[in-house]
Each structure stands twice: as structure tokens, then as C-alpha cells.
PDB file of C-alpha atoms in Angstrom:
ATOM      1  CA  MET L 217     185.955-262.314 223.061  1.00  0.00           C
ATOM      2  CA  GLU L 218     183.154-263.989 222.682  1.00  0.00           C
ATOM      3  CA  VAL L 219     182.138-266.386 219.432  1.00  0.00           C
ATOM      4  CA  SER L 220     178.786-268.398 219.838  1.00  0.00           C
ATOM      5  CA  GLY L 221     176.618-270.795 218.184  1.00  0.00           C
ATOM      6  CA  ARG L 222     173.230-270.028 216.875  1.00  0.00           C
ATOM      7  CA  VAL L 223     170.924-271.272 214.393  1.00  0.00           C
ATOM      8  CA  ALA L 224     170.951-268.863 211.406  1.00  0.00           C
ATOM      9  CA  GLY L 225     166.515-268.781 209.751  1.00  0.00           C
ATOM     10  CA  ARG L 226     166.218-268.193 206.620  1.00  0.00           C
ATOM     11  CA  ARG L 227     163.408-266.065 206.294  1.00  0.00           C
ATOM     12  CA  ALA L 228     160.692-265.896 203.653  1.00  0.00           C
ATOM     13  CA  ALA L 229     161.743-265.427 200.901  1.00  0.00           C
ATOM     14  CA  VAL L 230     162.442-261.539 200.128  1.00  0.00           C
ATOM     15  CA  ALA L 231     163.989-262.441 196.575  1.00  0.00           C
ATOM     16  CA  GLY L 232     161.181-264.166 194.464  1.00  0.00           C
ATOM     17  CA  ALA L 233     159.120-260.368 194.302  1.00  0.00           C
ATOM     18  CA  VAL L 234     162.807-259.034 192.906  1.00  0.00           C
ATOM     19  CA  ALA L 235     161.876-260.467 189.442  1.00  0.00           C
ATOM     20  CA  VAL L 236     158.633-258.603 188.361  1.00  0.00           C
ATOM     21  CA  LEU L 237     158.340-254.741 186.810  1.00  0.00           C
ATOM     22  CA  LEU L 238     160.823-252.034 185.593  1.00  0.00           C
ATOM     23  CA  ALA L 239     157.738-249.518 185.184  1.00  0.00           C
ATOM     24  CA  ALA L 240     160.328-246.408 183.141  1.00  0.00           C
ATOM     25  CA  THR L 241     159.040-243.941 185.784  1.00  0.00           C
ATOM     26  CA  ALA L 242     158.610-240.382 183.997  1.00  0.00           C
ATOM     27  CA  CYS L 243     159.977-237.212 186.777  1.00  0.00           C
ATOM     28  CA  SER L 244     157.634-234.229 186.030  1.00  0.00           C
ATOM     29  CA  GLY L 245     156.361-231.502 188.102  1.00  0.00           C
ATOM     30  CA  ALA L 246     154.598-232.829 191.627  1.00  0.00           C
ATOM     31  CA  ASP L 247     153.931-235.855 189.429  1.00  0.00           C
ATOM     32  CA  CYS L 248     158.016-236.638 190.353  1.00  0.00           C
ATOM     33  CA  ALA L 249     157.190-240.201 192.105  1.00  0.00           C
ATOM     34  CA  PHE L 250     161.484-241.415 190.885  1.00  0.00           C
ATOM     35  CA  ASP L 251     162.221-244.718 192.085  1.00  0.00           C
ATOM     36  CA  ASP L 252     166.318-245.908 192.880  1.00  0.00           C
ATOM     37  CA  CYS L 253     165.182-248.985 192.772  1.00  0.00           C
ATOM     38  CA  PRO L 254     162.805-250.473 190.614  1.00  0.00           C
ATOM     39  CA  ASP L 255     161.741-253.800 190.121  1.00  0.00           C
ATOM     40  CA  VAL L 256     162.918-256.039 186.618  1.00  0.00           C
ATOM     41  CA  PRO L 257     160.630-257.573 184.690  1.00  0.00           C
ATOM     42  CA  ALA L 258     161.295-260.616 183.054  1.00  0.00           C
ATOM     43  CA  ALA L 259     162.313-259.679 179.356  1.00  0.00           C
ATOM     44  CA  GLN L 260     165.199-257.742 181.196  1.00  0.00           C
ATOM     45  CA  VAL L 261     166.528-260.370 183.291  1.00  0.00           C
ATOM     46  CA  GLY L 262     170.541-259.885 183.730  1.00  0.00           C
ATOM     47  CA  ARG L 263     172.293-263.156 183.025  1.00  0.00           C
ATOM     48  CA  LEU L 264     175.091-264.848 183.896  1.00  0.00           C
ATOM     49  CA  THR L 265     177.687-267.148 182.426  1.00  0.00           C
ATOM     50  CA  GLY L 266     179.875-269.569 183.469  1.00  0.00           C
ATOM     51  CA  THR L 267     182.929-270.723 182.011  1.00  0.00           C
ATOM     52  CA  ASP L 268     185.215-273.445 182.514  1.00  0.00           C
ATOM     53  CA  PRO L 269     189.137-273.045 182.094  1.00  0.00           C
ATOM     54  CA  SER L 270     188.661-275.017 178.559  1.00  0.00           C
ATOM     55  CA  GLY L 271     186.646-271.720 176.916  1.00  0.00           C
ATOM     56  CA  ALA L 272     183.826-274.188 177.946  1.00  0.00           C
ATOM     57  CA  VAL L 273     180.331-272.373 178.585  1.00  0.00           C
ATOM     58  CA  ARG L 274     178.388-274.300 181.509  1.00  0.00           C
ATOM     59  CA  TRP L 275     175.227-272.994 182.569  1.00  0.00           C
ATOM     60  CA  THR L 276     173.831-269.456 183.049  1.00  0.00           C
ATOM     61  CA  THR L 277     171.951-267.963 185.605  1.00  0.00           C
ATOM     62  CA  PRO L 278     169.431-265.302 185.864  1.00  0.00           C
ATOM     63  CA  VAL L 279     168.732-262.736 188.573  1.00  0.00           C
ATOM     64  CA  ALA L 280     166.490-260.913 187.897  1.00  0.00           C
ATOM     65  CA  ASP L 281     167.761-257.027 190.227  1.00  0.00           C
ATOM     66  CA  LEU L 282     169.718-254.281 189.329  1.00  0.00           C
ATOM     67  CA  LEU L 283     174.438-253.817 190.187  1.00  0.00           C
ATOM     68  CA  SER L 284     174.153-250.963 193.075  1.00  0.00           C
ATOM     69  CA  GLU L 285     178.030-251.989 193.214  1.00  0.00           C
ATOM     70  CA  PRO L 286     181.038-253.429 190.898  1.00  0.00           C
ATOM     71  CA  PRO L 287     180.449-257.769 191.870  1.00  0.00           C
ATOM     72  CA  VAL L 288     183.137-258.666 193.544  1.00  0.00           C
ATOM     73  CA  VAL L 289     185.079-262.336 192.796  1.00  0.00           C
ATOM     74  CA  SER L 290     184.809-264.279 196.692  1.00  0.00           C
ATOM     75  CA  ASN L 291     186.216-267.871 197.500  1.00  0.00           C
ATOM     76  CA  GLY L 292     184.658-269.548 194.191  1.00  0.00           C
ATOM     77  CA  HIS L 293     181.727-266.986 193.794  1.00  0.00           C
ATOM     78  CA  VAL L 294     180.953-264.348 192.559  1.00  0.00           C
ATOM     79  CA  VAL L 295     179.079-261.412 195.595  1.00  0.00           C
ATOM     80  CA  VAL L 296     176.309-259.155 193.469  1.00  0.00           C
ATOM     81  CA  VAL L 297     175.399-256.981 195.202  1.00  0.00           C
ATOM     82  CA  GLY L 298     171.934-255.858 193.646  1.00  0.00           C
ATOM     83  CA  CYS L 299     169.331-253.329 195.481  1.00  0.00           C
ATOM     84  CA  HIS L 300     166.991-255.508 196.269  1.00  0.00           C
ATOM     85  CA  ALA L 301     168.926-258.098 197.652  1.00  0.00           C
ATOM     86  CA  THR L 302     172.729-260.006 197.935  1.00  0.00           C
ATOM     87  CA  HIS L 303     173.423-263.079 195.654  1.00  0.00           C
ATOM     88  CA  VAL L 304     175.520-264.977 195.888  1.00  0.00           C
ATOM     89  CA  VAL L 305     176.406-266.815 192.357  1.00  0.00           C
ATOM     90  CA  ASP L 306     178.667-270.993 192.947  1.00  0.00           C
ATOM     91  CA  VAL L 307     181.842-269.507 190.273  1.00  0.00           C
ATOM     92  CA  ALA L 308     181.280-273.721 189.266  1.00  0.00           C
ATOM     93  CA  SER L 309     177.779-274.677 189.331  1.00  0.00           C
ATOM     94  CA  GLY L 310     176.148-271.119 188.959  1.00  0.00           C
ATOM     95  CA  ALA L 311     173.880-271.814 191.754  1.00  0.00           C
ATOM     96  CA  VAL L 312     172.804-268.549 193.672  1.00  0.00           C
ATOM     97  CA  SER L 313     172.149-268.037 197.208  1.00  0.00           C
ATOM     98  CA  THR L 314     170.461-264.755 198.706  1.00  0.00           C
ATOM     99  CA  PRO L 315     171.317-263.957 202.476  1.00  0.00           C
ATOM    100  CA  THR L 316     167.357-263.444 204.616  1.00  0.00           C
ATOM    101  CA  ASP L 317     169.880-262.870 208.144  1.00  0.00           C
ATOM    102  CA  LEU L 318     172.584-259.742 205.920  1.00  0.00           C
ATOM    103  CA  ALA L 319     172.509-256.187 205.352  1.00  0.00           C
ATOM    104  CA  HIS L 320     176.234-256.797 203.611  1.00  0.00           C
ATOM    105  CA  VAL L 321     178.226-259.580 203.116  1.00  0.00           C
ATOM    106  CA  ILE L 322     181.454-258.768 202.970  1.00  0.00           C
ATOM    107  CA  GLY L 323     182.772-262.324 200.978  1.00  0.00           C
ATOM    108  CA  VAL L 324     182.394-266.259 200.643  1.00  0.00           C
ATOM    109  CA  VAL L 325     184.001-268.002 203.559  1.00  0.00           C
ATOM    110  CA  GLN L 326     184.343-272.101 203.638  1.00  0.00           C
ATOM    111  CA  GLY L 327     180.484-271.845 202.644  1.00  0.00           C
ATOM    112  CA  TYR L 328     179.833-269.173 204.344  1.00  0.00           C
ATOM    113  CA  ALA L 329     178.034-265.905 203.310  1.00  0.00           C
ATOM    114  CA  VAL L 330     180.256-263.546 205.904  1.00  0.00           C
ATOM    115  CA  GLY L 331     179.582-259.850 206.416  1.00  0.00           C
ATOM    116  CA  THR L 332     177.260-257.900 208.810  1.00  0.00           C
ATOM    117  CA  PRO L 333     174.410-258.309 210.286  1.00  0.00           C
ATOM    118  CA  ALA L 334     170.945-257.405 209.233  1.00  0.00           C
ATOM    119  CA  GLU L 335     169.381-257.408 213.278  1.00  0.00           C
ATOM    120  CA  GLY L 336     171.070-257.560 216.728  1.00  0.00           C
ATOM    121  CA  ASP L 337     174.718-256.363 218.031  1.00  0.00           C
ATOM    122  CA  ALA L 338     177.337-258.995 216.499  1.00  0.00           C
ATOM    123  CA  ILE L 339     179.963-257.629 214.758  1.00  0.00           C
ATOM    124  CA  VAL L 340     179.594-259.906 212.117  1.00  0.00           C
ATOM    125  CA  THR L 341     178.237-262.624 211.669  1.00  0.00           C
ATOM    126  CA  ALA L 342     178.224-265.950 209.054  1.00  0.00           C
ATOM    127  CA  GLU L 343     175.593-267.563 207.268  1.00  0.00           C
ATOM    128  CA  ARG L 344     175.786-271.112 205.301  1.00  0.00           C
ATOM    129  CA  LEU L 345     175.016-270.253 201.872  1.00  0.00           C
ATOM    130  CA  ASP L 346     173.373-274.225 201.280  1.00  0.00           C
ATOM    131  CA  GLY L 347     170.163-272.845 203.664  1.00  0.00           C
ATOM    132  CA  ALA L 348     171.283-275.647 206.334  1.00  0.00           C
ATOM    133  CA  PRO L 349     171.386-274.283 210.245  1.00  0.00           C
ATOM    134  CA  GLY L 350     173.798-273.113 211.825  1.00  0.00           C
ATOM    135  CA  GLY L 351     175.635-270.680 211.725  1.00  0.00           C
ATOM    136  CA  TRP L 352     178.541-267.516 213.764  1.00  0.00           C
ATOM    137  CA  SER L 353     178.585-264.484 215.162  1.00  0.00           C
ATOM    138  CA  TRP L 354     180.867-263.216 216.631  1.00  0.00           C
ATOM    139  CA  GLN L 355     180.658-260.066 218.882  1.00  0.00           C
ATOM    140  CA  GLU L 356     182.289-258.454 222.069  1.00  0.00           C
ATOM    141  CA  SER L 357     181.264-256.532 224.967  1.00  0.00           C
ATOM    142  CA  PRO L 358     181.268-254.841 226.307  1.00  0.00           C
ATOM    143  CA  LEU L 359     179.950-253.008 223.085  1.00  0.00           C
ATOM    144  CA  ASP L 360     182.114-250.001 221.144  1.00  0.00           C
ATOM    145  CA  GLU L 361     180.137-249.496 217.834  1.00  0.00           C
ATOM    146  CA  ASP L 362     182.793-247.471 216.463  1.00  0.00           C
ATOM    147  CA  ALA L 363     185.194-249.690 216.991  1.00  0.00           C
ATOM    148  CA  ASP L 364     182.883-252.498 216.058  1.00  0.00           C
ATOM    149  CA  ARG L 365     181.754-250.378 212.132  1.00  0.00           C
ATOM    150  CA  GLY L 366     186.043-249.381 211.718  1.00  0.00           C
ATOM    151  CA  TYR L 367     186.168-253.905 211.456  1.00  0.00           C
ATOM    152  CA  ARG L 368     183.819-254.125 209.463  1.00  0.00           C
ATOM    153  CA  SER L 369     184.397-251.347 206.898  1.00  0.00           C
ATOM    154  CA  SER L 370     188.241-252.368 206.895  1.00  0.00           C
ATOM    155  CA  ALA L 371     187.682-256.502 206.826  1.00  0.00           C
ATOM    156  CA  VAL L 372     187.956-259.320 203.790  1.00  0.00           C
ATOM    157  CA  VAL L 373     188.091-262.501 203.939  1.00  0.00           C
ATOM    158  CA  THR L 374     191.282-264.980 203.060  1.00  0.00           C
ATOM    159  CA  ARG L 375     190.447-268.642 201.817  1.00  0.00           C
ATOM    160  CA  GLY L 376     189.935-269.634 205.424  1.00  0.00           C
ATOM    161  CA  GLY L 377     188.875-266.593 207.786  1.00  0.00           C
ATOM    162  CA  ILE L 378     187.334-263.383 207.283  1.00  0.00           C
ATOM    163  CA  VAL L 379     190.234-260.183 208.610  1.00  0.00           C
ATOM    164  CA  GLY L 380     189.598-256.801 210.049  1.00  0.00           C
ATOM    165  CA  VAL L 381     190.938-253.785 212.195  1.00  0.00           C
ATOM    166  CA  ARG L 382     188.953-253.312 215.508  1.00  0.00           C
ATOM    167  CA  GLY L 383     190.238-249.932 217.097  1.00  0.00           C
ATOM    168  CA  ARG L 384     194.021-251.016 216.880  1.00  0.00           C
ATOM    169  CA  SER L 385     194.094-254.975 216.806  1.00  0.00           C
ATOM    170  CA  LEU L 386     194.278-257.280 213.251  1.00  0.00           C
ATOM    171  CA  VAL L 387     190.946-259.673 214.174  1.00  0.00           C
ATOM    172  CA  ALA L 388     190.883-262.877 212.445  1.00  0.00           C
ATOM    173  CA  TRP L 389     188.764-264.750 212.480  1.00  0.00           C
ATOM    174  CA  SER L 390     187.590-268.400 211.110  1.00  0.00           C
ATOM    175  CA  PRO L 391     183.259-268.635 211.188  1.00  0.00           C
ATOM    176  CA  GLY L 392     183.641-272.954 210.435  1.00  0.00           C
ATOM    177  CA  SER L 393     185.995-273.238 212.783  1.00  0.00           C
ATOM    178  CA  GLY L 394     182.882-273.603 216.553  1.00  0.00           C
ATOM    179  CA  SER L 395     186.047-272.444 217.668  1.00  0.00           C
ATOM    180  CA  ARG L 396     185.779-269.641 220.815  1.00  0.00           C
ATOM    181  CA  ASP L 397     190.083-268.342 220.305  1.00  0.00           C
ATOM    182  CA  SER L 398     190.911-266.450 216.812  1.00  0.00           C
ATOM    183  CA  VAL L 399     193.889-264.561 215.809  1.00  0.00           C
ATOM    184  CA  GLU L 400     194.575-260.684 217.134  1.00  0.00           C
ATOM    185  CA  VAL L 401     197.872-259.266 216.191  1.00  0.00           C
ATOM    186  CA  PRO L 402     198.673-255.505 218.746  1.00  0.00           C
ATOM    187  CA  LEU L 403     199.527-252.705 215.374  1.00  0.00           C
ATOM    188  CA  PRO L 404     201.092-249.171 215.800  1.00  0.00           C
ATOM    189  CA  VAL L 405     198.508-247.287 214.850  1.00  0.00           C
ATOM    190  CA  GLY L 406     193.985-248.586 213.762  1.00  0.00           C
ATOM    191  CA  ALA L 407     193.550-248.685 210.248  1.00  0.00           C
ATOM    192  CA  TRP L 408     192.183-245.418 207.886  1.00  0.00           C
ATOM    193  CA  ARG L 409     188.765-245.318 208.394  1.00  0.00           C
ATOM    194  CA  LEU L 410     186.141-247.126 205.838  1.00  0.00           C
ATOM    195  CA  GLU L 411     189.530-247.764 203.790  1.00  0.00           C
ATOM    196  CA  PRO L 412     189.377-251.960 203.485  1.00  0.00           C
ATOM    197  CA  LEU L 413     192.405-254.047 204.135  1.00  0.00           C
ATOM    198  CA  ALA L 414     195.122-256.452 201.662  1.00  0.00           C
ATOM    199  CA  ALA L 415     194.806-259.767 202.511  1.00  0.00           C
ATOM    200  CA  ALA L 416     198.389-261.428 199.823  1.00  0.00           C
ATOM    201  CA  ASP L 417     197.192-264.924 200.704  1.00  0.00           C
ATOM    202  CA  GLU L 418     196.163-265.855 204.866  1.00  0.00           C
ATOM    203  CA  THR L 419     198.043-265.408 206.624  1.00  0.00           C
ATOM    204  CA  HIS L 420     200.126-262.055 204.606  1.00  0.00           C
ATOM    205  CA  VAL L 421     197.727-259.347 205.232  1.00  0.00           C
ATOM    206  CA  VAL L 422     198.257-254.812 203.830  1.00  0.00           C
ATOM    207  CA  VAL L 423     196.535-252.932 206.652  1.00  0.00           C
ATOM    208  CA  PRO L 424     197.072-248.949 206.004  1.00  0.00           C
ATOM    209  CA  GLY L 425     197.643-247.085 208.841  1.00  0.00           C
ATOM    210  CA  SER L 426     195.585-244.179 210.465  1.00  0.00           C
ATOM    211  CA  ASP L 427     199.151-242.468 209.658  1.00  0.00           C
ATOM    212  CA  GLY L 428     198.902-242.285 206.375  1.00  0.00           C
ATOM    213  CA  SER L 429     201.545-245.225 206.567  1.00  0.00           C
ATOM    214  CA  VAL L 430     201.077-249.086 205.222  1.00  0.00           C
ATOM    215  CA  LEU L 431     201.364-252.110 207.667  1.00  0.00           C
ATOM    216  CA  GLY L 432     202.271-255.785 206.724  1.00  0.00           C
ATOM    217  CA  VAL L 433     201.081-258.231 209.053  1.00  0.00           C
ATOM    218  CA  ASP L 434     202.261-262.182 209.493  1.00  0.00           C
ATOM    219  CA  LEU L 435     199.238-263.937 211.421  1.00  0.00           C
ATOM    220  CA  GLY L 436     201.639-266.436 211.478  1.00  0.00           C
ATOM    221  CA  SER L 437     204.320-265.041 213.932  1.00  0.00           C
ATOM    222  CA  ARG L 438     201.437-262.708 214.909  1.00  0.00           C
ATOM    223  CA  SER L 439     203.291-259.708 214.552  1.00  0.00           C
ATOM    224  CA  VAL L 440     204.286-256.903 211.874  1.00  0.00           C
ATOM    225  CA  THR L 441     206.486-257.168 209.960  1.00  0.00           C
ATOM    226  CA  TRP L 442     206.759-254.280 208.062  1.00  0.00           C
ATOM    227  CA  ARG L 443     206.133-250.457 207.081  1.00  0.00           C
ATOM    228  CA  SER L 444     206.075-247.926 204.309  1.00  0.00           C
ATOM    229  CA  LEU L 445     205.216-244.259 205.666  1.00  0.00           C
ATOM    230  CA  PRO L 446     204.217-242.051 203.119  1.00  0.00           C
ATOM    231  CA  THR L 447     206.921-239.202 202.160  1.00  0.00           C
ATOM    232  CA  ARG L 448     204.635-236.647 203.518  1.00  0.00           C
ATOM    233  CA  PRO L 449     203.763-238.249 207.043  1.00  0.00           C
ATOM    234  CA  ASP L 450     202.447-235.232 208.768  1.00  0.00           C
ATOM    235  CA  ALA L 451     199.530-235.297 205.359  1.00  0.00           C
ATOM    236  CA  PRO L 452     198.203-237.376 204.057  1.00  0.00           C
ATOM    237  CA  ALA L 453     194.736-236.789 202.862  1.00  0.00           C
ATOM    238  CA  GLY L 454     193.840-240.577 203.126  1.00  0.00           C
ATOM    239  CA  VAL L 455     195.236-243.981 201.156  1.00  0.00           C
ATOM    240  CA  SER L 456     193.775-247.192 199.989  1.00  0.00           C
ATOM    241  CA  VAL L 457     195.365-250.525 199.631  1.00  0.00           C
ATOM    242  CA  ARG L 458     195.104-253.345 196.057  1.00  0.00           C
ATOM    243  CA  LEU L 459     195.856-256.352 195.085  1.00  0.00           C
ATOM    244  CA  VAL L 460     197.190-257.067 192.389  1.00  0.00           C
ATOM    245  CA  GLY L 461     199.558-260.720 191.817  1.00  0.00           C
ATOM    246  CA  ARG L 462     201.834-260.486 194.679  1.00  0.00           C
ATOM    247  CA  ASP L 463     202.332-256.689 195.173  1.00  0.00           C
ATOM    248  CA  VAL L 464     200.704-253.916 196.432  1.00  0.00           C
ATOM    249  CA  VAL L 465     199.920-250.804 195.065  1.00  0.00           C
ATOM    250  CA  VAL L 466     199.697-247.889 197.160  1.00  0.00           C
ATOM    251  CA  GLU L 467     198.553-244.937 197.086  1.00  0.00           C
ATOM    252  CA  VAL L 468     198.497-241.814 199.210  1.00  0.00           C
ATOM    253  CA  TRP L 469     196.333-238.910 198.838  1.00  0.00           C
ATOM    254  CA  TYR L 470     197.408-235.462 199.991  1.00  0.00           C
ATOM    255  CA  PRO L 471     194.867-231.774 199.245  1.00  0.00           C
ATOM    256  CA  ARG L 472     196.762-229.247 197.258  1.00  0.00           C
ATOM    257  CA  THR L 473     193.716-227.064 197.161  1.00  0.00           C
ATOM    258  CA  THR L 474     189.566-227.595 197.940  1.00  0.00           C
ATOM    259  CA  ALA L 475     187.811-225.481 195.176  1.00  0.00           C
ATOM    260  CA  ALA L 476     186.552-227.211 192.590  1.00  0.00           C
ATOM    261  CA  ALA L 477     187.726-227.502 189.584  1.00  0.00           C
ATOM    262  CA  VAL L 478     187.006-227.644 185.826  1.00  0.00           C
ATOM    263  CA  THR L 479     185.426-230.377 186.377  1.00  0.00           C
ATOM    264  CA  GLY L 480     184.259-229.429 190.143  1.00  0.00           C
ATOM    265  CA  GLU L 481     185.920-231.337 192.248  1.00  0.00           C
ATOM    266  CA  ALA L 482     188.928-230.735 193.975  1.00  0.00           C
ATOM    267  CA  VAL L 483     192.258-230.784 193.701  1.00  0.00           C
ATOM    268  CA  TRP L 484     194.445-233.858 194.618  1.00  0.00           C
ATOM    269  CA  VAL L 485     198.258-234.576 195.474  1.00  0.00           C
ATOM    270  CA  THR L 486     198.186-238.669 193.850  1.00  0.00           C
ATOM    271  CA  GLU L 487     201.959-240.310 196.058  1.00  0.00           C
ATOM    272  CA  ARG L 488     201.696-244.293 193.862  1.00  0.00           C
ATOM    273  CA  TRP L 489     203.754-246.487 194.630  1.00  0.00           C
ATOM    274  CA  SER L 490     204.557-250.482 194.974  1.00  0.00           C
ATOM    275  CA  LEU L 491     205.354-252.480 197.195  1.00  0.00           C
ATOM    276  CA  ASP L 492     205.250-256.575 197.521  1.00  0.00           C
ATOM    277  CA  ALA L 493     203.034-257.900 199.658  1.00  0.00           C
ATOM    278  CA  ARG L 494     204.719-260.401 201.212  1.00  0.00           C
ATOM    279  CA  THR L 495     207.813-258.612 202.310  1.00  0.00           C
ATOM    280  CA  GLY L 496     207.440-254.794 202.658  1.00  0.00           C
ATOM    281  CA  ALA L 497     210.565-254.647 199.193  1.00  0.00           C
ATOM    282  CA  ALA L 498     210.148-252.169 196.848  1.00  0.00           C
ATOM    283  CA  ARG L 499     208.600-253.517 193.382  1.00  0.00           C
ATOM    284  CA  SER L 500     208.197-249.937 191.993  1.00  0.00           C
ATOM    285  CA  PRO L 501     209.632-245.875 192.737  1.00  0.00           C
ATOM    286  CA  ARG L 502     207.083-243.387 193.933  1.00  0.00           C
ATOM    287  CA  THR L 503     205.567-241.318 191.643  1.00  0.00           C
ATOM    288  CA  THR L 504     203.662-238.489 191.766  1.00  0.00           C
ATOM    289  CA  SER L 505     200.702-237.357 190.026  1.00  0.00           C
ATOM    290  CA  THR L 506     198.058-233.627 190.268  1.00  0.00           C
ATOM    291  CA  GLY L 507     193.822-234.643 190.026  1.00  0.00           C
ATOM    292  CA  THR L 508     191.282-234.719 190.761  1.00  0.00           C
ATOM    293  CA  ARG L 509     190.546-238.475 193.424  1.00  0.00           C
ATOM    294  CA  SER L 510     189.159-241.379 191.273  1.00  0.00           C
ATOM    295  CA  THR L 511     186.568-243.255 193.958  1.00  0.00           C
ATOM    296  CA  ARG L 512     185.063-245.926 194.183  1.00  0.00           C
ATOM    297  CA  HIS L 513     181.664-245.871 193.511  1.00  0.00           C
ATOM    298  CA  SER L 514     182.940-243.683 189.995  1.00  0.00           C
ATOM    299  CA  THR L 515     184.632-247.163 188.254  1.00  0.00           C
ATOM    300  CA  PRO L 516     182.419-248.863 186.237  1.00  0.00           C
ATOM    301  CA  SER L 517     180.976-252.644 187.025  1.00  0.00           C
ATOM    302  CA  PRO L 518     183.400-255.269 185.049  1.00  0.00           C
ATOM    303  CA  THR L 519     181.904-257.304 182.610  1.00  0.00           C
ATOM    304  CA  VAL L 520     184.001-260.512 182.812  1.00  0.00           C
ATOM    305  CA  LEU L 521     185.728-261.719 186.322  1.00  0.00           C
ATOM    306  CA  HIS L 522     188.125-264.484 186.315  1.00  0.00           C
ATOM    307  CA  ASP L 523     188.984-266.771 189.681  1.00  0.00           C
ATOM    308  CA  PRO L 524     191.675-267.764 189.521  1.00  0.00           C
ATOM    309  CA  ALA L 525     191.805-269.914 192.964  1.00  0.00           C
ATOM    310  CA  THR L 526     189.669-272.882 190.128  1.00  0.00           C
ATOM    311  CA  GLY L 527     190.086-270.735 186.743  1.00  0.00           C
ATOM    312  CA  TRP L 528     186.728-270.455 186.086  1.00  0.00           C
ATOM    313  CA  THR L 529     185.258-267.575 184.702  1.00  0.00           C
ATOM    314  CA  VAL L 530     181.721-264.995 184.568  1.00  0.00           C
ATOM    315  CA  THR L 531     180.538-262.549 182.115  1.00  0.00           C
ATOM    316  CA  GLN L 532     177.334-261.226 183.892  1.00  0.00           C
ATOM    317  CA  GLY L 533     175.166-257.921 182.466  1.00  0.00           C
ATOM    318  CA  LEU L 534     173.042-257.215 184.875  1.00  0.00           C
ATOM    319  CA  ARG L 535     171.829-252.924 184.222  1.00  0.00           C
ATOM    320  CA  GLU L 536     173.350-250.410 186.861  1.00  0.00           C
ATOM    321  CA  ARG L 537     170.858-249.390 189.574  1.00  0.00           C
ATOM    322  CA  PRO L 538     169.635-246.197 188.433  1.00  0.00           C
ATOM    323  CA  ARG L 539     171.144-243.099 190.095  1.00  0.00           C
ATOM    324  CA  GLY L 540     169.277-239.776 189.869  1.00  0.00           C
ATOM    325  CA  GLY L 541     166.045-237.701 190.290  1.00  0.00           C
ATOM    326  CA  CYS L 542     163.607-235.551 189.833  1.00  0.00           C
ATOM    327  CA  PHE L 543     163.797-232.027 188.901  1.00  0.00           C
TER     328      PHE L 543
END
């Protein structure tokens, strides 16, 4: 494994071109020119507002972009994915950084934005948020593009690093350590494709397994400490995990029919249960329901985001990116 240092060059700021006209183009016939990422005029710029733990509003920051994904809180920052750029907002100060060397930001760790590089073969890249030189990239040789994509899609950040599954190994890496060493834990199975892990804390991670099982990993002991199987381990069509406090909620989907239902979507049987994210102890009985399967793309963007680490609250007022086209 090789972790190499590099200077994170700041390219010419493309973010300055974001704050211009939001033109609602009329789409009809031969004149159809639908723009799914229009520019934003100054009069319609969205704003983020920071409120401290006492309830006092401390800052307001304009962001001239349109939301492409729901914003998320990451280690004292809010990551706002716009259609023009990704903006990283400091929860306590409102300061905005726009990483230029990253195609996708997974999260913020130790003052670095960490994610998929815009160029090159690195698995992940870390870019300093303060614009100073010095960043880090992690790259494996020989290249394995499928394993690298799997790592990026499964990866989440903890307070001190980034952790994901590459092949059948859970790999944790710290961007600010300057070390070539990482923590690796062998797994009995890989991760379910395109499903992110759940990091309960710096040392406890929950993996949605490629066979539909759920695994608890202790990075401190570098071992799988518990495993929970679905009721029908031979038939799952999807699995996801998400944290709710100290617990992890598991959802496993089984296809009931792939024919379009009345809503125009396939019908699934969903099995759901919750576990202690650190020990694997059962927290709720298993339940099943039948219906359409919700997706992340259909999840509305939250208006209020709370950072449990600092107690601050960020309210966002950005418009959604238009979805559709000309007919």
C-alpha cells in the first residue's frame, strides 16, 4: 500500500462563475434548451444560517448554487453538493471552501476535504480546506478500478479518518497523519455494492455485507466482532445500514414482483431490525412490510442540520436542482 504526499494545488476558482443568471428557459419543440444546472442570479442566491447551542444566530452565508444532493454534516462542517460545485461550510464560522481537486467529497477529516480525485488514479485524495499547500493521496499498485470504485462508494469518515471496503478488506486511513500505514481488517464477504458503511465512532464500523448480512468491525482489535444474518440469506436484493443514536437500523429488501405497481414502481418485501452498533445486541424485533422501495434520490433535502459534535445548527435555504427536460 502506498500513501504519497503531494501539494494540493488550487486551480483558478470556478466557483466565482456560479453566481449569475437563473434563466428559466421555455422548452418547446425545436427551441427546447432545458438546462438542468442553470446559473443563480444574485437576487435568488440561497443562504445558510448558523445557530450556536444557545439558540443565537451567529452567521449567514450566501451560496450561489442549486442542491444536487441532500447536504450532510461531517466533523463540524456541512457538505453542500451543488450542481456547479461542492461547498464545505464551517458550522461554527460560516466560512465556505470549494475543493477544486475533488470530483466528489465524502467528508471532512482533520481540516481536509476527502473524496474522489478529479484527476489521476488515486483511490481517495485529501485537500486542505484552508487553501494551504499540502494534501494526500492514497493509491494501490497494481490498479484495480472495480475495487477502487467499491471503496469510494462504501467509504464514510470518522472523526480521525476515512474507512471503506476494498475487495474483502475494510481499510481505514488518516489523511493528516503523513504515515504510509493504514488499518486493514479482513472480512468474510465484501460490502454490498454502492451502499455506504455506518461509522458508530472512530473504532466501530458496521458493514452491509455483499451476501445481505451485517458485520460489526472493531478497528482497535482489527477484527469482525459480530455478524447478523437476514431471515432469507439466499434471496436479498438489497441491504442498507444507518445510525440512529447508538443503534444501527438494518433494512434488507426481497423482490416480490418486478412488475410495475400502481405507482409505477416494483413491489418489495422489506425486513427491518436494529442492533447495538458496537456489540450487535438486538435492539428491536424484526418487522416486515410490503411496498415500493424508497431511494436516496427521492429523499427531500433537510432544511435544518444539527451537528452533534458542536451543538450548532445550520439552516439551509438553497433551491433544488431542476429535474426533468423538454417534451
